XYZ file of C-alpha atoms in Angstrom:
305
model
C 2.581 11.871 9.319
C 6.250 11.036 8.591
C 8.468 8.652 9.810
C 11.438 6.199 8.755
C 11.443 2.448 8.899
C 14.488 2.454 10.667
C 12.341 4.010 13.538
C 9.574 1.694 13.665
C 10.140 -1.306 16.144
C 10.475 -4.649 14.706
C 7.914 -7.555 15.925
C 9.496 -11.061 15.585
C 7.461 -13.679 14.410
C 8.842 -16.953 16.193
C 6.728 -19.751 15.630
C 7.483 -23.210 14.370
C 5.193 -22.286 10.712
C 4.879 -18.594 11.099
C 8.302 -17.204 10.946
C 9.761 -13.514 10.108
C 9.901 -9.896 11.123
C 7.160 -7.203 10.569
C 7.106 -3.801 10.981
C 3.727 -1.880 10.862
C 4.767 0.997 8.981
C 1.581 2.500 8.258
C 0.540 2.478 11.762
C 3.779 4.142 12.411
C 3.326 6.912 10.219
C -0.339 7.382 11.689
C -2.589 6.078 8.881
C -6.219 5.971 9.408
C -7.219 2.802 7.915
C -5.029 1.929 5.186
C -2.446 -0.821 6.173
C 1.249 -0.885 5.449
C 3.885 -3.669 6.698
C 7.174 -4.414 5.971
C 8.181 -8.254 6.179
C 11.628 -9.798 5.995
C 11.426 -13.700 5.198
C 14.387 -15.984 5.385
C 14.367 -18.707 3.113
C 11.251 -20.991 3.709
C 9.697 -18.511 6.323
C 6.351 -17.026 6.006
C 4.612 -14.778 8.369
C 1.199 -14.747 7.681
C -1.439 -17.185 7.672
C -3.177 -18.840 4.328
C -6.029 -16.325 4.220
C -8.334 -14.034 2.042
C -10.292 -10.373 3.490
C -13.832 -10.707 2.537
C -14.022 -7.212 1.543
C -9.985 -5.585 1.721
C -7.933 -5.443 -1.328
C -4.009 -6.140 -0.992
C -1.222 -5.092 -2.902
C 2.505 -6.955 -2.068
C 5.916 -4.985 -3.528
C 8.917 -6.808 -3.390
C 11.421 -4.654 -2.409
C 14.282 -7.162 -2.469
C 15.200 -10.917 -2.825
C 13.051 -13.737 -4.176
C 9.966 -15.243 -2.517
C 7.143 -17.555 -3.390
C 3.389 -16.129 -3.693
C 1.515 -18.834 -2.538
C -1.987 -18.633 -4.390
C -4.773 -21.225 -3.660
C -2.063 -24.426 -3.481
C -0.136 -23.308 -6.395
C 3.192 -21.102 -6.431
C 4.888 -18.424 -8.326
C 7.992 -16.855 -8.056
C 8.481 -13.595 -7.510
C 11.921 -11.129 -7.093
C 12.864 -7.504 -6.791
C 10.458 -4.970 -8.255
C 7.288 -7.529 -8.309
C 3.815 -6.455 -7.374
C 1.237 -9.009 -6.769
C -2.426 -8.393 -6.221
C -4.547 -10.029 -3.872
C -8.535 -9.230 -4.553
C -10.963 -9.003 -1.977
C -13.109 -12.553 -1.571
C -10.889 -14.444 -4.079
C -7.929 -16.469 -3.487
C -6.407 -17.731 -0.527
C -2.531 -16.350 -0.483
C 0.275 -16.094 1.544
C 4.200 -15.350 0.711
C 6.930 -17.322 1.270
C 10.968 -16.336 1.454
C 13.308 -18.137 -0.954
C 16.439 -17.930 -2.040
C 18.960 -15.353 -0.001
C 15.575 -14.024 1.436
C 12.569 -11.958 0.722
C 11.678 -8.055 1.415
C 8.421 -7.092 1.004
C 5.696 -4.656 1.659
C 2.345 -5.146 1.985
C -0.097 -2.393 1.568
C -4.037 -3.000 2.447
C -7.198 -0.507 1.489
C -8.841 -1.613 5.225
C -12.076 -3.377 5.737
C -15.258 -2.171 6.752
C -15.841 -5.571 8.247
C -12.687 -6.530 9.337
C -13.714 -10.241 8.397
C -10.684 -12.674 7.085
C -11.014 -16.197 6.266
C -8.404 -18.576 7.417
C -9.057 -22.142 5.818
C -6.246 -23.985 7.258
C -6.932 -22.378 10.794
C -11.017 -22.851 10.179
C -11.556 -19.653 11.604
C -12.408 -16.170 10.978
C -10.771 -13.032 12.188
C -13.365 -10.644 12.995
C -11.612 -7.366 13.760
C -10.022 -7.675 17.164
C -11.813 -11.024 17.783
C -12.246 -14.518 15.751
C -14.901 -17.181 15.050
C -15.334 -19.223 16.636
C -15.503 -17.200 19.443
C -14.771 -19.958 21.851
C -12.168 -21.947 19.313
C -8.223 -21.374 19.729
C -6.568 -18.174 18.251
C -6.427 -18.573 14.615
C -2.468 -18.110 14.676
C -2.336 -21.086 17.111
C -4.643 -23.192 14.514
C -2.347 -22.050 11.553
C 0.570 -23.696 13.500
C -1.308 -26.730 14.417
C -2.475 -27.158 10.574
C 1.403 -28.169 10.139
C 3.709 -27.298 7.068
C 2.375 -25.623 3.758
C 2.545 -27.607 1.102
C 5.064 -25.625 -1.485
C 5.039 -27.074 -5.163
C 7.110 -26.165 -7.968
C 6.161 -22.389 -8.998
C 4.129 -22.355 -12.079
C 5.957 -21.564 -15.469
C 3.134 -18.925 -16.263
C 2.444 -16.319 -13.712
C -1.257 -14.525 -13.484
C -1.656 -11.236 -14.598
C -2.104 -10.292 -11.020
C 1.518 -10.280 -10.752
C 3.673 -8.006 -12.613
C 7.725 -6.352 -12.742
C 7.975 -2.728 -12.576
C 9.967 -2.901 -15.517
C 7.123 -4.005 -17.424
C 5.093 -1.740 -16.887
C 5.116 1.117 -19.268
C 6.446 4.664 -17.954
C 4.246 7.899 -18.480
C 5.886 11.179 -18.395
C 4.279 14.143 -16.348
C 6.110 17.476 -17.465
C 3.772 20.715 -16.791
C 5.238 23.593 -14.852
C 6.932 22.407 -11.772
C 5.843 19.187 -12.249
C 8.209 16.309 -14.118
C 8.951 13.079 -13.638
C 7.478 9.491 -15.051
C 4.922 7.436 -13.563
C 4.256 3.352 -13.933
C 0.462 2.480 -12.917
C 1.380 -0.737 -11.001
C -2.202 -1.243 -9.663
C -3.859 -0.567 -12.970
C -1.652 -2.997 -14.685
C -2.357 -6.212 -12.204
C -5.979 -5.103 -12.100
C -6.530 -3.298 -8.985
C -10.020 -2.239 -8.147
C -10.046 -0.670 -4.177
C -6.776 0.648 -4.365
C -4.132 2.116 -6.603
C -0.081 1.825 -6.594
C 1.993 4.135 -8.309
C 5.701 3.544 -8.835
C 7.149 7.879 -9.326
C 10.574 8.979 -10.253
C 10.346 13.122 -9.595
C 13.124 14.694 -11.688
C 15.687 16.792 -9.623
C 14.047 19.992 -8.046
C 10.694 19.296 -9.362
C 7.295 18.448 -7.831
C 5.803 14.706 -7.688
C 2.276 16.524 -8.683
C 0.487 19.646 -7.657
C -0.150 19.961 -4.027
C -3.877 18.542 -3.130
C -5.542 17.162 -0.547
C -8.001 14.600 -0.315
C -11.818 14.268 1.154
C -11.814 10.385 1.360
C -8.876 8.589 -0.187
C -6.258 7.826 2.133
C -2.646 7.894 0.527
C 0.746 6.227 2.177
C 3.985 6.803 0.487
C 7.290 5.288 0.639
C 10.623 6.708 -0.447
C 12.569 3.949 -2.418
C 15.666 6.152 -3.764
C 17.331 9.636 -3.549
C 16.249 12.472 -1.079
C 13.924 15.505 -0.992
C 10.871 17.120 0.723
C 7.651 16.780 1.430
C 5.551 19.628 1.162
C 2.993 19.541 3.816
C 0.765 23.089 3.733
C 3.448 25.592 4.513
C 6.211 23.560 6.157
C 8.451 21.023 4.376
C 9.898 17.800 5.900
C 12.805 16.263 4.585
C 12.444 12.509 3.281
C 14.987 9.865 2.281
C 15.320 6.136 1.298
C 12.748 4.357 3.843
C 10.882 7.632 4.824
C 7.089 6.494 5.247
C 4.336 9.418 4.724
C 0.920 8.727 5.895
C -1.832 10.992 4.535
C -5.268 10.233 6.011
C -8.533 12.132 4.358
C -10.149 15.120 5.231
C -7.048 16.671 6.906
C -7.583 19.935 4.372
C -3.626 19.800 4.201
C -2.206 19.739 0.894
C 0.828 17.738 0.222
C 3.520 16.866 -2.825
C 7.153 16.268 -2.704
C 9.962 17.819 -4.152
C 12.894 16.171 -5.326
C 16.541 17.103 -4.314
C 19.475 17.180 -6.485
C 18.976 13.839 -7.620
C 15.902 11.859 -8.736
C 13.751 10.819 -6.116
C 11.968 7.421 -6.367
C 8.853 6.530 -4.477
C 5.992 4.241 -4.057
C 2.261 6.040 -3.842
C -0.502 4.000 -2.758
C -4.258 5.228 -2.280
C -7.293 3.855 -1.485
C -9.888 4.448 -4.151
C -13.158 6.146 -3.124
C -15.593 7.236 -5.795
C -17.032 9.785 -3.131
C -13.653 11.512 -3.005
C -13.139 15.253 -3.506
C -9.571 16.429 -4.190
C -8.976 20.103 -3.853
C -5.851 21.850 -5.242
C -4.969 25.302 -3.209
C -2.455 26.719 -5.364
C -5.312 26.801 -8.573
C -8.283 26.749 -6.386
C -9.919 23.525 -8.402
C -12.106 21.131 -7.087
C -12.274 17.539 -8.885
C -14.924 15.313 -7.893
C -13.479 11.787 -8.586
C -16.618 9.510 -9.015
C -18.117 11.725 -11.799
C -14.324 12.793 -13.372
C -15.306 16.735 -12.939
C -13.004 19.355 -12.328
C -13.860 22.927 -11.846
C -12.438 26.136 -10.179
C -13.903 27.436 -7.110
C -13.044 30.968 -5.323
C -12.494 30.334 -1.248
C -14.606 32.874 0.445
C -14.986 33.309 4.302
C -17.546 31.314 6.435
C -19.453 34.431 7.031
C -19.108 35.786 3.548
C -22.740 37.107 2.163
C -24.280 36.344 5.732
C -24.098 39.395 7.084
């Protein structure tokens, strides 16, 4: 469940219209349903067709460089630290490199149906298949649609784009947990998923160790070094480390910063049926009804004999 983006094999996209480099980070880290890819795009390059998901929400986080967020025929300038939300069944979108190029992470919460509409290709992705079933591959159809129109960027960006520096930091300092958190997902109005940027103080924990029953989490270390606490084990992490925590493992996790602050992105799917367990304190959180209480762990046969 721990990998590093330098260890993930890049995928070169070398079409006429679709070009760039992609790393499938979520799959490499062992994510169950949530998705995470890294894209590097030179100026003018786009690696994904213009598309909209029927029931999946995406959040893009710009690691470095400049680009254009293309949405329903309009463009918006994006730069390092920008966070872009694309809700399910909303605007058709893609992203294009600009300036000296773009380095961007694309998070996705996963889709129950796998349905994605590609209007330029006039086709649907349907999981591993496409509709019409006897039509061309949607990527080939996107290539045949020709260059995408890139008008001048709009002066006013929508509320679904925000820079990390414009999101207020909230301090968390209780017990061995210390640092600041910026709720990027909340700032852009995400509904099906969340994204936070955490800065953990040296030697401190990111949050109390916990595990989820239904929510899946993905983490990307941006700066500093430290350890991933996974049950009784510890794994070193550094810039570029990617961690997947699928739901239902029963193994608690947290991060501990080293001698310097540890900065990371924390992405999670939002499931109202999620139950979160904190083994140190014996607390259980029913996320959908916002109820937290303490339980006593017992053996399976306790009271049965």
